[in-house]
XYZ file of C-alpha atoms in Angstrom:
235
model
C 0.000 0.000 0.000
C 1.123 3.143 -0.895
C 1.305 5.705 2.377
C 0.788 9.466 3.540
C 4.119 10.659 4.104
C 4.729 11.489 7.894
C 6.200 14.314 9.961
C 7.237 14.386 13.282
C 8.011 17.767 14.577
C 10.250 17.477 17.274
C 10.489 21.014 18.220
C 9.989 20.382 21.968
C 12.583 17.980 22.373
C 14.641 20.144 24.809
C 11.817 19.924 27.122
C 11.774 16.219 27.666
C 13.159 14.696 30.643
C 15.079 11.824 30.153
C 12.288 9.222 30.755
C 9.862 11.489 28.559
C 13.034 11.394 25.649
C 13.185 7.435 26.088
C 9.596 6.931 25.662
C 9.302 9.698 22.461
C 12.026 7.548 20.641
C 10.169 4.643 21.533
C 7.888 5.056 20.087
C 9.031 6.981 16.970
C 10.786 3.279 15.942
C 7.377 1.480 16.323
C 5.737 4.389 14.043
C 8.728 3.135 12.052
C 7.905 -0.434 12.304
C 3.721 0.250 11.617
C 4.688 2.065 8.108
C 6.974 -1.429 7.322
C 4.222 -3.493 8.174
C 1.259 -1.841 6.243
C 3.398 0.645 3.617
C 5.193 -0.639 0.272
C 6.148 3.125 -0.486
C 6.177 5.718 2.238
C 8.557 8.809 3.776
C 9.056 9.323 6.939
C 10.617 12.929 8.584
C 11.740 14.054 11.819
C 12.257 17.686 12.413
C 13.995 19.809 15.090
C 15.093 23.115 15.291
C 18.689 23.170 16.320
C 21.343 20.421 16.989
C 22.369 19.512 20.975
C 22.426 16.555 22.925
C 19.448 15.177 22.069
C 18.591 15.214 18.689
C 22.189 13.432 18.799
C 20.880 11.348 21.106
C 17.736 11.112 18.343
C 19.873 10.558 15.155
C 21.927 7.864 16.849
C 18.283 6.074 17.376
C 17.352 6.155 13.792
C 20.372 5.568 12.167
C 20.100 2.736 9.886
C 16.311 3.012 9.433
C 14.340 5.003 6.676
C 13.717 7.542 8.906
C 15.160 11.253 7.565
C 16.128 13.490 10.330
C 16.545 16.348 9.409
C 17.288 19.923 11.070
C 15.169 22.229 9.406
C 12.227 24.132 9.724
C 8.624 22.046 9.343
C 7.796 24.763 6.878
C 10.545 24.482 4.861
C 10.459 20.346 4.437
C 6.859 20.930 3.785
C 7.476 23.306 1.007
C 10.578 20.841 -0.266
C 8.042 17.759 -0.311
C 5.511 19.537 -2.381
C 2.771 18.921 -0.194
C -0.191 21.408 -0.651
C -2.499 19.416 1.700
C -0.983 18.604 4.803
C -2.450 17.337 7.929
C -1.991 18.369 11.722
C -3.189 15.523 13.779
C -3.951 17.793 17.254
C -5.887 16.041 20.171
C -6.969 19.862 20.811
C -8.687 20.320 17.087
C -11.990 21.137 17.405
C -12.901 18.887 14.356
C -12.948 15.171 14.262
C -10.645 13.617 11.594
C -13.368 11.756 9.065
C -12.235 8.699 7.300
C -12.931 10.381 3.845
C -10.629 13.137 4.553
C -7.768 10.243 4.593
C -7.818 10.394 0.930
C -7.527 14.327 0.570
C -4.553 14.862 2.578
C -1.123 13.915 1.270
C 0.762 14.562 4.506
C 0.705 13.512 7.698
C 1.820 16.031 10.941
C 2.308 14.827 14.527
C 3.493 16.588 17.219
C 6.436 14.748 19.103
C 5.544 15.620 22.414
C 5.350 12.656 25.500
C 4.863 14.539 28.484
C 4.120 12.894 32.020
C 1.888 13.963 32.967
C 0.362 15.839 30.447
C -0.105 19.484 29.720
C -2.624 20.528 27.500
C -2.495 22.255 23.750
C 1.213 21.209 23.124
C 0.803 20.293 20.045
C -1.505 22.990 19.288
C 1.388 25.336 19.915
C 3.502 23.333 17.742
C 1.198 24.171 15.269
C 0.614 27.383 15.491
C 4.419 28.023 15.861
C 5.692 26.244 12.724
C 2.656 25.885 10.493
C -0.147 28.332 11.567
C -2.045 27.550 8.058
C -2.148 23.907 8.232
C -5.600 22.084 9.225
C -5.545 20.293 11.951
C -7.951 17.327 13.220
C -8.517 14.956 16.007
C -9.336 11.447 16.415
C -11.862 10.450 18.501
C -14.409 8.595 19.321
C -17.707 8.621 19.361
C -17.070 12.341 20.148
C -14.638 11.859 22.998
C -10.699 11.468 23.440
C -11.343 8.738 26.070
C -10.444 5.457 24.693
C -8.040 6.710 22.091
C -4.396 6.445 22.848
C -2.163 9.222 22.417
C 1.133 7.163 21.419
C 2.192 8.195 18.146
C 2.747 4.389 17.366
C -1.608 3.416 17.780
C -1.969 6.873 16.098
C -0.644 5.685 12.915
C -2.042 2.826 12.865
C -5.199 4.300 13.612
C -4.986 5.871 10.119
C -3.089 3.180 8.321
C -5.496 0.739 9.307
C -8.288 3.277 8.345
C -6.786 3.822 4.528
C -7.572 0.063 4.327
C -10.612 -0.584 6.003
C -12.218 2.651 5.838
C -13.773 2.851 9.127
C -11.688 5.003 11.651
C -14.289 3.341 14.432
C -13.350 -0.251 13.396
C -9.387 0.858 13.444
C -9.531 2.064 16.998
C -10.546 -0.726 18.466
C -8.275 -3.266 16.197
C -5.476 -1.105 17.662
C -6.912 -0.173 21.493
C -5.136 -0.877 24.593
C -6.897 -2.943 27.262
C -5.989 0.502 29.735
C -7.854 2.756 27.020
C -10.966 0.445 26.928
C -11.283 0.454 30.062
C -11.156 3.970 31.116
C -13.651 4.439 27.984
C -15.862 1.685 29.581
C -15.439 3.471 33.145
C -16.694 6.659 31.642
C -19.800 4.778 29.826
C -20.855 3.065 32.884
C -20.439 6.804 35.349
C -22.796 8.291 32.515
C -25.129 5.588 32.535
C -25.167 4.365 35.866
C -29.161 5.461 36.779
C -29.851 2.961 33.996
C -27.756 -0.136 35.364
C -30.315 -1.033 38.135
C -30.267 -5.012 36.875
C -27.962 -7.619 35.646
C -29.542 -7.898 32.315
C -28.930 -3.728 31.940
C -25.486 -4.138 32.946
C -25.327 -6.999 30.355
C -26.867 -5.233 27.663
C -24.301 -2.635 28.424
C -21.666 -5.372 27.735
C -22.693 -6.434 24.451
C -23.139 -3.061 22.955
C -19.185 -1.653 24.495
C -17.924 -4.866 23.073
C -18.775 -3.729 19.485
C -16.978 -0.641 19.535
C -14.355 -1.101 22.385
C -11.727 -3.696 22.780
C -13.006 -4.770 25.629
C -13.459 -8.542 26.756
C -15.478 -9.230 30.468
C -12.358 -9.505 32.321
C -11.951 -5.895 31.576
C -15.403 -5.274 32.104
C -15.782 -6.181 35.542
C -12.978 -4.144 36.513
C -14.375 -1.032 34.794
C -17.708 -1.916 36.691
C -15.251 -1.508 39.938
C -13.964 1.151 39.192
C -17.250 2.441 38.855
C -18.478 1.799 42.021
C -21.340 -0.590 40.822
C -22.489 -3.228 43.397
C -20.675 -6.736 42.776
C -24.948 -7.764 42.846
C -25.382 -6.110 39.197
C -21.737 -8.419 37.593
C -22.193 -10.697 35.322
């Protein structure tokens, strides 16, 4: 399959501890491995702004992969791929990416930013700093960050595995962590709790989460836990 080129701007590097630099380069090589796995033809970039310890630190990562690092401006390796429709993938957007907008964008923007814990709009500012007229989406779902990981890794294969399926909804939950499901199952349960009052509610509420989250009943009875519903109600 042939892929959206990808950029990582790395512009906030300097502001990584060195746990938060481990885990960005972490998982910059399993973005790395998802575009071998799915991609016949595909480009990967890293950008940073200026050279120091640890974009060495980041080159010395990459070497011998496909991966170019390179320290320039996002604007500039924008204008030198010839992209005219590139994509800022924000968790801040106000609009929700749409899995026919896949196929109008040729490039693909992500903020390389791991922060523990995290502080908001990052990203945003990365956009606004380096390329203020780019459009910028988020994916979520059904309306709501919870359940969808932020690891730039399940990111791309969010929308690698939405190229070939064509449903973003089906590609989130192929990719899901069991942590993500959860929490997204917590949150379901909290906002229908009034409505849980038997075990065949609380089973109903199984079946339908287990459509759309990757969720098996293991997980399930610890998000009803979690959610303070009486052990009565488990199935």
């Amino acid at each position: 399959m042939k892929c959206p080129s990808l950029l990582i701007d790395c512009s906030y590097i300097y502001f990584h501890r060195s746990d938060e630099l481990n885990s960005l380069l972490k998982e910059i090589l399993l973005t790395y491995s998802v575009y071998k796995k799915y991609c016949s033809d595909y480009r990967i970039y890293v950008t940073y702004p200026y050279r120091g310890l640890a974009t060495e630190i980041l080159e010395n990562t990459l070497r011998g992969t496909r991966v170019l690092v390179l320290e320039r401006s996002i604007e500039s390796v924008v204008s030198q791929i010839g992209s005219s429709k590139p994509l800022y993938l924000d968790p801040y957007s106000t609009r929700d990416l749409r899995t026919e907008e896949l196929y109008y964008f040729d490039l693909l923007i992500m903020g390389g930013v791991v922060d523990k814990p995290p502080r908001k709009r990052l990203t945003t500012n990365l956009m606004q700093m380096n390329l203020p007229w780019a459009e910028s989406r988020r994916i979520s779902l059904r309306g709501s960050l919870v359940g969808v990981s932020a690891n730039l890794n399940i990111i791309t294969e969010i929308i690698l595995r939405t190229l070939i399926h064509g449903d973003i909804e089906r590609a989130i939950r192929e990719t899901q962590p069991k942590r993500e499901a959860m929490r997204r199952a917590i949150a379901e349960i909290e906002k229908r709790k009034k409505d849980l009052g038997t075990r065949e509610a609380v089973e109903d509420l199984y079946k339908e989460l287990s459509t759309w989250l990757n969720i098996d009943i293991v997980t399930f009875r610890r998000a009803l836990k979690r959610a303070g519903i009486s052990r009565d109600l488990w199935i």
